[in-house]
């Protein structure tokens, strides 16, 4: 662990995940200074924000050098897939996040499927295609529903679950022939449908060592009862008890250990967050996907559950000096409710004035996702997911109560949010 007040941190990103990372850094005794690029309105009120195109790796390294950053935390997937960590390291700057080789676990679904099958890690059977005719012929040999995925990054939109043969064929043609996802869909993965309940497991990894954060559950659909179109996430909670102690043991033995061993065997030194999306099926947990970074709503609930300083952990992962046995959690539960803008998940309206409460309920706070700060200190909506109403509680029910109490005190024109975040777990009890 570095000495107190020695880290000049630069956080890359502009969403709720990055605001949660900023709050953790501001609370850390290791932080000498912290800035963000490009950031959002809430972050601008708390730290210097620098304009930056996150897909410009050269400009990112130049910025980190210019402001004297000695530790960079990479929030989103795109810069990781472009090799920003490799470039920062080449410039002598330590960073949290996998290098290009490790980031492929998120950036290429066909690479990951082959990796999982090669290492006998439980996952749905799947095959890759670059041409339409063999893909359509393969579809005829499988049962419905069937899942068609663009190989590359597609901002969470590149997965189609087809319930009818015509839908499956249309999805294949849209990706391969019409290139609706551009080059991300020049190669596709067709995989079998997994039935069960989903959960996310986030690891902070340093080679073969890792810290497993409490299991969490996101809410992807825009409407109550999991209805309506998919979103970037309408809320999350942790711990998610669908991951029972038995499921957790199986995840460790059947998924985590062989994944980290497989990476090491293939010469990939993975450092950073490994997000494992699992489906808890009747036959046990299976991998749905890997991401190479924290989930956005999941990060907002997980970091506050750490008793151990998250910044120290990220730094230890990056230097290869991680000691998982020393990590402590707070107990209780955490929840975040996404407060979304009019029109989301379609084109969101921007520029509505936001009213935040002067006093927040205990252990609750607003996390900024898509906001803008003007010169007079007012916040305006500036994205689809505008704010996260976060709360920590001794129980999940208490956390949910405080988070909704906070949500009710926040106003902007067109604001909408789900009323059933964590309801599935609360109703199970
Ligand atoms: N084989 C499968 N069986 C059932 N559902 C699936 C399967 N694959 C994906 N899904 C569903 O589609 C969603 C998106 O799939 P996946 O996680 O692979 O895509 P993604 O675009 O990378 O997601 P994210 O934005 O979370 O990174 C999953 O969260 C899951 O609900
Ligand atoms: Mg993904």
Short mmCIF file of C-alpha atoms and ligand atoms in Angstrom, two decimals:
data_model
loop_
_atom_site.label_atom_id
_atom_site.label_comp_id
_atom_site.label_asym_id
_atom_site.label_seq_id
_atom_site.Cartn_x
_atom_site.Cartn_y
_atom_site.Cartn_z
CA UNK A 1 0.00 0.00 0.00
CA UNK A 2 1.34 3.50 -0.83
CA UNK A 3 2.01 6.06 1.90
CA UNK A 4 -0.66 8.53 2.95
CA UNK A 5 -1.38 11.43 0.61
CA UNK A 6 0.96 10.26 -2.14
CA UNK A 7 -1.48 9.52 -4.94
CA UNK A 8 -2.39 12.07 -7.57
CA UNK A 9 -5.35 10.25 -9.03
CA UNK A 10 -6.98 10.76 -12.41
CA UNK A 11 -10.35 9.07 -12.92
CA UNK A 12 -11.44 8.45 -16.53
CA UNK A 13 -15.17 8.52 -17.26
CA UNK A 14 -18.32 10.55 -16.73
CA UNK A 15 -21.06 8.39 -15.18
CA UNK A 16 -22.36 7.23 -11.82
CA UNK A 17 -19.60 4.63 -11.64
CA UNK A 18 -16.98 7.35 -11.87
CA UNK A 19 -18.75 9.56 -9.34
CA UNK A 20 -18.74 6.60 -6.93
CA UNK A 21 -15.02 6.13 -7.64
CA UNK A 22 -14.43 9.84 -7.01
CA UNK A 23 -16.27 9.70 -3.66
CA UNK A 24 -14.08 6.76 -2.63
CA UNK A 25 -10.91 8.63 -3.65
CA UNK A 26 -11.99 11.81 -1.82
CA UNK A 27 -12.46 9.74 1.35
CA UNK A 28 -9.13 7.92 1.02
CA UNK A 29 -6.13 8.90 3.18
CA UNK A 30 -3.88 7.98 0.23
CA UNK A 31 -5.22 10.76 -1.98
CA UNK A 32 -3.03 13.83 -2.39
CA UNK A 33 -5.17 15.10 -5.28
CA UNK A 34 -7.89 13.73 -7.50
CA UNK A 35 -9.23 14.92 -10.84
CA UNK A 36 -11.56 13.54 -13.45
CA UNK A 37 -11.80 13.47 -17.25
CA UNK A 38 -14.26 14.31 -18.63
CA UNK A 39 -16.52 14.04 -15.53
CA UNK A 40 -20.04 15.40 -15.01
CA UNK A 41 -21.81 18.15 -13.10
CA UNK A 42 -21.71 16.42 -9.72
CA UNK A 43 -18.04 15.63 -10.06
CA UNK A 44 -17.27 19.18 -11.21
CA UNK A 45 -18.65 20.41 -7.88
CA UNK A 46 -16.13 18.24 -6.02
CA UNK A 47 -12.97 17.95 -8.15
CA UNK A 48 -11.25 19.45 -11.19
CA UNK A 49 -12.73 18.07 -14.43
CA UNK A 50 -10.71 18.09 -17.66
CA UNK A 51 -12.27 17.86 -21.13
CA UNK A 52 -11.12 14.65 -22.86
CA UNK A 53 -12.15 12.31 -25.65
CA UNK A 54 -11.77 8.96 -23.87
CA UNK A 55 -11.16 7.22 -27.18
CA UNK A 56 -8.05 9.32 -27.80
CA UNK A 57 -5.36 7.30 -26.02
CA UNK A 58 -2.58 9.76 -26.89
CA UNK A 59 -4.54 12.68 -25.46
CA UNK A 60 -5.28 10.65 -22.30
CA UNK A 61 -1.60 9.95 -21.68
CA UNK A 62 -0.76 13.61 -22.41
CA UNK A 63 -3.37 14.79 -19.91
CA UNK A 64 -2.18 12.39 -17.21
CA UNK A 65 1.38 13.68 -17.70
CA UNK A 66 0.36 17.33 -17.79
CA UNK A 67 -1.51 17.19 -14.50
CA UNK A 68 1.12 15.00 -12.82
CA UNK A 69 -1.15 11.99 -12.23
CA UNK A 70 0.67 8.99 -10.75
CA UNK A 71 -2.38 6.72 -10.66
CA UNK A 72 -5.14 6.50 -13.29
CA UNK A 73 -8.41 4.67 -12.69
CA UNK A 74 -10.12 3.65 -15.91
CA UNK A 75 -13.93 3.60 -15.53
CA UNK A 76 -15.46 2.58 -18.88
CA UNK A 77 -14.75 -0.21 -21.38
CA UNK A 78 -13.84 1.70 -24.55
CA UNK A 79 -10.43 3.09 -23.45
CA UNK A 80 -9.46 -0.33 -22.03
CA UNK A 81 -10.25 -1.96 -25.37
CA UNK A 82 -8.04 0.65 -27.05
CA UNK A 83 -5.09 -0.17 -24.81
CA UNK A 84 -5.05 2.92 -22.60
CA UNK A 85 -3.47 1.00 -19.71
CA UNK A 86 -0.63 -0.27 -21.92
CA UNK A 87 -0.04 3.29 -23.15
CA UNK A 88 -0.09 4.79 -19.64
CA UNK A 89 2.32 2.12 -18.38
CA UNK A 90 4.63 2.76 -21.33
CA UNK A 91 4.70 6.38 -20.16
CA UNK A 92 5.55 5.25 -16.62
CA UNK A 93 2.09 5.88 -15.16
CA UNK A 94 0.43 3.21 -13.05
CA UNK A 95 -3.21 2.46 -13.91
CA UNK A 96 -6.11 0.38 -12.59
CA UNK A 97 -7.66 -1.72 -15.34
CA UNK A 98 -6.52 -4.59 -17.55
CA UNK A 99 -4.14 -4.15 -20.44
CA UNK A 100 -5.34 -4.70 -24.00
CA UNK A 101 -4.83 -8.48 -23.83
CA UNK A 102 -7.02 -8.82 -20.72
CA UNK A 103 -9.63 -6.33 -21.91
CA UNK A 104 -10.42 -8.73 -24.76
CA UNK A 105 -12.50 -10.69 -22.26
CA UNK A 106 -15.03 -7.89 -22.70
CA UNK A 107 -14.14 -6.54 -26.13
CA UNK A 108 -14.51 -9.84 -27.99
CA UNK A 109 -17.38 -12.17 -27.15
CA UNK A 110 -16.10 -14.83 -29.57
CA UNK A 111 -12.63 -14.75 -27.96
CA UNK A 112 -14.26 -15.17 -24.55
CA UNK A 113 -16.54 -18.00 -25.66
CA UNK A 114 -13.56 -19.88 -27.08
CA UNK A 115 -11.60 -19.19 -23.86
CA UNK A 116 -14.45 -20.49 -21.68
CA UNK A 117 -14.96 -23.62 -23.75
CA UNK A 118 -11.18 -24.24 -23.96
CA UNK A 119 -10.89 -24.12 -20.16
CA UNK A 120 -14.10 -26.09 -19.55
CA UNK A 121 -15.73 -23.22 -17.66
CA UNK A 122 -19.54 -23.54 -17.51
CA UNK A 123 -21.24 -21.37 -20.16
CA UNK A 124 -23.87 -21.71 -22.90
CA UNK A 125 -22.69 -23.54 -26.00
CA UNK A 126 -21.90 -21.04 -28.74
CA UNK A 127 -20.27 -20.72 -32.15
CA UNK A 128 -18.83 -17.80 -34.10
CA UNK A 129 -19.70 -16.74 -37.67
CA UNK A 130 -18.53 -14.14 -40.12
CA UNK A 131 -20.76 -15.20 -43.05
CA UNK A 132 -24.56 -15.27 -43.23
CA UNK A 133 -25.18 -18.64 -44.95
CA UNK A 134 -23.37 -20.84 -42.38
CA UNK A 135 -24.91 -18.81 -39.54
CA UNK A 136 -28.42 -19.41 -40.91
CA UNK A 137 -27.66 -23.11 -41.45
CA UNK A 138 -26.44 -23.38 -37.83
CA UNK A 139 -29.63 -21.72 -36.54
CA UNK A 140 -31.64 -24.60 -38.04
CA UNK A 141 -29.75 -27.06 -35.82
CA UNK A 142 -30.51 -25.23 -32.53
CA UNK A 143 -33.64 -24.73 -30.45
CA UNK A 144 -35.41 -21.50 -29.49
CA UNK A 145 -34.99 -19.11 -27.81
CA UNK A 146 -31.53 -18.47 -29.25
CA UNK A 147 -29.12 -15.62 -28.51
CA UNK A 148 -27.32 -13.64 -31.23
CA UNK A 149 -24.47 -11.37 -30.13
CA UNK A 150 -22.28 -8.88 -31.94
CA UNK A 151 -18.67 -9.80 -31.19
CA UNK A 152 -17.42 -6.34 -30.24
CA UNK A 153 -18.46 -3.50 -27.95
CA UNK A 154 -21.94 -2.18 -28.81
CA UNK A 155 -22.83 0.05 -25.86
CA UNK A 156 -24.94 -2.72 -24.27
CA UNK A 157 -27.16 -3.02 -27.35
CA UNK A 158 -25.47 -5.80 -29.32
CA UNK A 159 -27.40 -8.78 -27.93
CA UNK A 160 -30.65 -10.06 -29.41
CA UNK A 161 -32.66 -12.86 -27.83
CA UNK A 162 -34.80 -14.38 -30.60
CA UNK A 163 -37.98 -16.27 -29.77
CA UNK A 164 -38.93 -17.15 -33.35
CA UNK A 165 -36.89 -18.41 -36.36
CA UNK A 166 -37.65 -15.24 -38.36
CA UNK A 167 -36.37 -13.06 -35.52
CA UNK A 168 -33.14 -15.04 -35.32
CA UNK A 169 -32.61 -14.81 -39.07
CA UNK A 170 -33.35 -11.09 -39.04
CA UNK A 171 -30.83 -10.55 -36.22
CA UNK A 172 -28.10 -12.42 -38.12
CA UNK A 173 -28.78 -10.45 -41.31
CA UNK A 174 -28.96 -7.12 -39.46
CA UNK A 175 -25.56 -7.71 -37.89
CA UNK A 176 -23.64 -9.45 -40.70
CA UNK A 177 -25.23 -7.95 -43.82
CA UNK A 178 -26.56 -4.58 -42.72
CA UNK A 179 -23.83 -3.99 -40.13
CA UNK A 180 -26.22 -2.27 -37.71
CA UNK A 181 -23.44 -2.44 -35.11
CA UNK A 182 -20.70 -1.55 -37.60
CA UNK A 183 -17.49 -3.54 -37.31
CA UNK A 184 -18.55 -4.79 -33.84
CA UNK A 185 -21.02 -7.02 -35.69
CA UNK A 186 -18.74 -8.14 -38.53
CA UNK A 187 -18.32 -11.29 -36.48
CA UNK A 188 -21.17 -12.73 -34.41
CA UNK A 189 -21.69 -15.30 -31.70
CA UNK A 190 -24.76 -17.52 -31.71
CA UNK A 191 -25.29 -19.09 -28.32
CA UNK A 192 -27.88 -21.22 -26.55
CA UNK A 193 -30.34 -19.57 -24.20
CA UNK A 194 -29.75 -20.02 -20.47
CA UNK A 195 -32.73 -20.15 -18.16
CA UNK A 196 -32.37 -18.89 -14.59
CA UNK A 197 -31.76 -15.79 -12.51
CA UNK A 198 -28.90 -13.43 -13.30
CA UNK A 199 -26.36 -11.95 -10.90
CA UNK A 200 -23.10 -10.06 -11.20
CA UNK A 201 -19.91 -10.97 -9.42
CA UNK A 202 -17.23 -8.32 -9.38
CA UNK A 203 -13.63 -9.20 -8.65
CA UNK A 204 -10.72 -6.87 -8.08
CA UNK A 205 -7.94 -8.91 -9.63
CA UNK A 206 -4.18 -8.93 -9.49
CA UNK A 207 -2.96 -11.95 -11.44
CA UNK A 208 -3.96 -15.07 -9.50
CA UNK A 209 -5.10 -13.09 -6.43
CA UNK A 210 -8.45 -11.40 -6.17
CA UNK A 211 -10.96 -9.75 -3.88
CA UNK A 212 -14.53 -10.91 -4.47
CA UNK A 213 -17.04 -8.14 -3.83
CA UNK A 214 -20.56 -9.00 -2.66
CA UNK A 215 -22.78 -10.38 -5.42
CA UNK A 216 -25.11 -7.79 -6.90
CA UNK A 217 -28.12 -7.61 -9.17
CA UNK A 218 -28.79 -4.95 -11.80
CA UNK A 219 -32.20 -4.10 -13.30
CA UNK A 220 -31.76 -3.80 -17.06
CA UNK A 221 -35.32 -3.16 -18.28
CA UNK A 222 -36.78 0.31 -18.06
CA UNK A 223 -40.13 -0.70 -16.54
CA UNK A 224 -41.38 -2.26 -13.31
CA UNK A 225 -41.56 -6.05 -13.34
CA UNK A 226 -38.72 -6.21 -15.93
CA UNK A 227 -40.81 -4.82 -18.78
CA UNK A 228 -39.99 -2.50 -21.67
CA UNK A 229 -36.71 -1.93 -23.49
CA UNK A 230 -33.21 -2.55 -22.12
CA UNK A 231 -31.22 0.25 -20.51
CA UNK A 232 -27.74 0.80 -19.12
CA UNK A 233 -29.20 -0.15 -15.72
CA UNK A 234 -32.18 1.21 -13.75
CA UNK A 235 -30.85 0.29 -10.33
CA UNK A 236 -28.86 -2.28 -8.40
CA UNK A 237 -28.49 -3.79 -4.98
CA UNK A 238 -26.03 -5.91 -3.05
CA UNK A 239 -25.60 -8.44 -1.58
CA UNK A 240 -27.83 -10.45 -3.92
CA UNK A 241 -28.91 -13.62 -2.15
CA UNK A 242 -29.56 -15.51 -5.39
CA UNK A 243 -25.84 -16.17 -4.97
CA UNK A 244 -26.24 -18.50 -1.99
CA UNK A 245 -23.16 -19.80 -0.16
CA UNK A 246 -23.43 -22.95 -2.28
CA UNK A 247 -23.64 -21.00 -5.56
CA UNK A 248 -20.71 -18.88 -4.40
CA UNK A 249 -18.59 -21.95 -3.72
CA UNK A 250 -19.38 -23.24 -7.20
CA UNK A 251 -18.62 -19.85 -8.78
CA UNK A 252 -15.21 -19.86 -7.10
CA UNK A 253 -14.35 -23.47 -7.94
CA UNK A 254 -15.91 -23.76 -11.40
CA UNK A 255 -15.58 -20.22 -12.77
CA UNK A 256 -13.14 -17.92 -10.95
CA UNK A 257 -10.27 -20.32 -10.29
CA UNK A 258 -10.20 -21.82 -13.81
CA UNK A 259 -10.59 -18.36 -15.37
CA UNK A 260 -7.61 -16.89 -13.52
CA UNK A 261 -5.58 -20.06 -14.09
CA UNK A 262 -6.50 -20.00 -17.79
CA UNK A 263 -5.46 -16.36 -18.14
CA UNK A 264 -2.13 -17.04 -16.44
CA UNK A 265 -1.56 -20.13 -18.60
CA UNK A 266 -2.16 -18.03 -21.72
CA UNK A 267 0.31 -15.40 -20.56
CA UNK A 268 -2.29 -12.75 -19.71
CA UNK A 269 -1.47 -10.93 -16.46
CA UNK A 270 -4.89 -9.56 -15.58
CA UNK A 271 -5.03 -6.56 -13.23
CA UNK A 272 -8.23 -4.63 -12.63
CA UNK A 273 -11.92 -5.36 -12.27
CA UNK A 274 -13.23 -8.60 -13.71
CA UNK A 275 -17.02 -8.47 -13.93
CA UNK A 276 -18.54 -11.91 -14.22
CA UNK A 277 -22.15 -11.95 -15.39
CA UNK A 278 -23.64 -15.27 -14.33
CA UNK A 279 -26.90 -17.11 -14.82
CA UNK A 280 -27.85 -19.28 -11.88
CA UNK A 281 -29.38 -22.21 -13.73
CA UNK A 282 -30.78 -25.53 -12.52
CA UNK A 283 -27.38 -27.02 -13.36
CA UNK A 284 -25.49 -24.39 -11.37
CA UNK A 285 -23.89 -21.03 -12.22
CA UNK A 286 -22.84 -20.37 -15.83
CA UNK A 287 -20.95 -17.47 -17.36
CA UNK A 288 -23.12 -15.11 -19.45
CA UNK A 289 -20.36 -12.58 -20.04
CA UNK A 290 -17.22 -10.95 -18.74
CA UNK A 291 -16.69 -7.21 -18.53
CA UNK A 292 -13.28 -5.68 -17.89
CA UNK A 293 -14.57 -2.88 -15.64
CA UNK A 294 -17.10 -2.22 -12.88
CA UNK A 295 -20.76 -2.23 -13.86
CA UNK A 296 -22.11 1.31 -13.54
CA UNK A 297 -24.95 0.87 -11.03
CA UNK A 298 -23.14 -2.07 -9.38
CA UNK A 299 -20.10 0.11 -8.66
CA UNK A 300 -22.32 2.65 -6.91
CA UNK A 301 -23.53 0.01 -4.42
CA UNK A 302 -20.35 -2.04 -4.04
CA UNK A 303 -17.70 0.56 -3.19
CA UNK A 304 -19.64 1.84 -0.13
CA UNK A 305 -19.90 -1.75 1.17
CA UNK A 306 -16.11 -1.92 1.47
CA UNK A 307 -14.69 -1.16 4.90
CA UNK A 308 -11.20 -1.39 3.37
CA UNK A 309 -10.18 1.67 1.33
CA UNK A 310 -11.19 0.96 -2.32
CA UNK A 311 -8.39 3.21 -3.60
CA UNK A 312 -5.79 1.20 -1.67
CA UNK A 313 -7.21 -1.99 -3.17
CA UNK A 314 -7.14 -0.64 -6.71
CA UNK A 315 -3.56 0.54 -6.22
CA UNK A 316 -2.52 -2.83 -4.75
CA UNK A 317 -4.10 -4.62 -7.74
CA UNK A 318 -2.15 -2.41 -10.13
CA UNK A 319 1.19 -2.90 -8.37
CA UNK A 320 0.64 -6.65 -7.94
CA UNK A 321 0.73 -6.40 -4.13
CA UNK A 322 -2.86 -7.39 -3.31
CA UNK A 323 -3.61 -9.07 0.04
CA UNK A 324 -7.21 -10.30 -0.13
CA UNK A 325 -7.04 -11.78 3.37
CA UNK A 326 -6.97 -8.27 4.89
CA UNK A 327 -10.07 -6.97 3.12
CA UNK A 328 -13.09 -6.11 5.27
CA UNK A 329 -16.72 -5.37 4.34
CA UNK A 330 -19.22 -3.21 6.18
CA UNK A 331 -22.19 -5.55 6.38
CA UNK A 332 -25.75 -4.49 5.72
CA UNK A 333 -26.99 -3.83 2.22
CA UNK A 334 -26.80 -1.07 -0.38
CA UNK A 335 -29.16 -0.03 -3.13
CA UNK A 336 -29.20 2.56 -5.89
CA UNK A 337 -32.21 3.69 -7.91
CA UNK A 338 -31.53 5.26 -11.29
CA UNK A 339 -33.45 8.48 -11.87
CA UNK A 340 -33.80 8.70 -15.64
CA UNK A 341 -34.59 11.53 -18.05
CA UNK A 342 -37.66 11.94 -20.22
CA UNK A 343 -37.26 9.76 -23.31
CA UNK A 344 -34.70 7.34 -21.85
CA UNK A 345 -33.67 4.71 -23.01
CA UNK A 346 -34.47 6.36 -26.36
CA UNK A 347 -33.09 9.86 -26.94
CA UNK A 348 -33.17 11.58 -23.55
CA UNK A 349 -34.19 15.20 -23.17
CA UNK A 350 -31.37 17.33 -21.79
CA UNK A 351 -31.21 20.67 -20.01
CA UNK A 352 -33.98 20.28 -17.39
CA UNK A 353 -33.16 21.95 -14.09
CA UNK A 354 -32.61 19.54 -11.18
CA UNK A 355 -33.76 20.22 -7.62
CA UNK A 356 -31.80 18.35 -4.98
CA UNK A 357 -32.88 18.22 -1.33
CA UNK A 358 -30.97 20.31 1.20
CA UNK A 359 -31.14 17.47 3.71
CA UNK A 360 -30.84 13.83 2.68
CA UNK A 361 -32.13 10.84 4.65
CA UNK A 362 -29.45 9.11 6.79
CA UNK A 363 -26.86 7.03 4.90
CA UNK A 364 -28.32 8.18 1.58
CA UNK A 365 -26.86 10.38 -1.13
CA UNK A 366 -27.37 11.42 -4.72
CA UNK A 367 -24.79 10.09 -7.14
CA UNK A 368 -24.43 12.06 -10.37
CA UNK A 369 -24.59 10.16 -13.65
CA UNK A 370 -25.72 12.51 -16.44
CA UNK A 371 -25.69 16.04 -15.01
CA UNK A 372 -24.19 19.40 -15.85
CA UNK A 373 -23.24 22.24 -13.52
CA UNK A 374 -23.66 25.84 -14.63
CA UNK A 375 -21.73 28.90 -13.45
CA UNK A 376 -24.41 29.77 -10.89
CA UNK A 377 -24.09 26.35 -9.23
CA UNK A 378 -27.33 24.86 -10.62
CA UNK A 379 -27.48 21.28 -11.89
CA UNK A 380 -29.14 20.35 -15.19
CA UNK A 381 -29.97 17.00 -16.78
CA UNK A 382 -27.37 16.02 -19.37
CA UNK A 383 -27.90 12.33 -20.19
CA UNK A 384 -30.29 9.39 -20.01
CA UNK A 385 -29.43 8.20 -16.54
CA UNK A 386 -29.33 11.45 -14.60
CA UNK A 387 -28.81 10.55 -10.95
CA UNK A 388 -28.57 7.55 -8.65
CA UNK A 389 -30.50 7.66 -5.38
CA UNK A 390 -28.17 5.63 -3.18
CA UNK A 391 -28.59 4.35 0.36
CA UNK A 392 -26.86 1.95 2.72
CA UNK A 393 -28.85 0.21 5.47
CA UNK A 394 -28.54 -2.42 8.15
CA UNK A 395 -30.94 -4.49 6.03
CA UNK A 396 -31.91 -4.39 2.37
CA UNK A 397 -35.43 -3.24 3.34
CA UNK A 398 -33.96 -0.29 5.25
CA UNK A 399 -31.62 0.66 2.40
CA UNK A 400 -34.52 0.52 -0.07
CA UNK A 401 -36.68 2.69 2.19
CA UNK A 402 -33.99 5.39 2.48
CA UNK A 403 -33.14 5.32 -1.24
CA UNK A 404 -36.80 5.81 -2.24
CA UNK A 405 -37.19 8.54 0.40
CA UNK A 406 -34.28 10.33 -1.29
CA UNK A 407 -35.68 9.73 -4.80
CA UNK A 408 -38.94 11.37 -3.77
CA UNK A 409 -37.10 14.52 -2.72
CA UNK A 410 -35.35 14.93 -6.09
CA UNK A 411 -37.13 16.66 -8.95
CA UNK A 412 -36.65 17.39 -12.62
CA UNK A 413 -39.16 17.57 -15.42
CA UNK A 414 -39.70 14.15 -17.05
CA UNK A 415 -37.95 12.20 -14.27
CA UNK A 416 -38.87 8.52 -14.12
CA UNK A 417 -37.62 5.58 -12.11
CA UNK A 418 -38.54 2.01 -11.26
CA UNK A 419 -40.55 1.40 -8.08
CA UNK A 420 -39.43 -2.21 -7.69
CA UNK A 421 -35.65 -2.09 -7.28
CA UNK A 422 -34.64 -5.10 -5.11
CA UNK A 423 -38.32 -6.15 -4.85
CA UNK A 424 -37.58 -9.65 -6.11
CA UNK A 425 -35.26 -10.30 -3.18
CA UNK A 426 -37.47 -8.52 -0.63
CA UNK A 427 -40.49 -10.55 -1.74
CA UNK A 428 -38.56 -13.81 -1.49
CA UNK A 429 -38.13 -13.37 2.26
N1 LIG B 1 -27.06 -17.19 -23.29
C1 LIG B 1 -27.94 -16.36 -22.72
N2 LIG B 1 -29.09 -16.84 -22.19
C2 LIG B 1 -30.00 -16.02 -21.64
N3 LIG B 1 -29.88 -14.68 -21.59
C3 LIG B 1 -28.74 -14.14 -22.10
C4 LIG B 1 -27.73 -14.94 -22.69
N4 LIG B 1 -26.74 -14.12 -23.11
C5 LIG B 1 -27.12 -12.88 -22.78
N5 LIG B 1 -28.32 -12.87 -22.18
C6 LIG B 1 -29.05 -11.69 -21.70
O1 LIG B 1 -28.66 -10.54 -22.44
C7 LIG B 1 -28.00 -9.60 -21.58
C8 LIG B 1 -26.86 -8.95 -22.33
O2 LIG B 1 -25.93 -9.95 -22.73
P1 LIG B 1 -24.37 -9.73 -22.51
O3 LIG B 1 -24.17 -9.54 -21.06
O4 LIG B 1 -23.62 -10.78 -23.19
O5 LIG B 1 -24.20 -8.36 -23.33
P2 LIG B 1 -23.47 -7.00 -23.08
O6 LIG B 1 -23.99 -6.10 -24.14
O7 LIG B 1 -22.02 -7.22 -23.04
O8 LIG B 1 -23.99 -6.54 -21.64
P3 LIG B 1 -23.36 -5.40 -20.68
O9 LIG B 1 -23.81 -4.10 -21.22
O10 LIG B 1 -23.97 -5.73 -19.32
O11 LIG B 1 -21.89 -5.57 -20.69
C9 LIG B 1 -27.59 -10.40 -20.36
O12 LIG B 1 -27.46 -9.59 -19.22
C10 LIG B 1 -28.70 -11.42 -20.26
O13 LIG B 1 -29.84 -10.85 -19.63
MG1 LIG B 2 -20.61 -6.81 -21.60
#
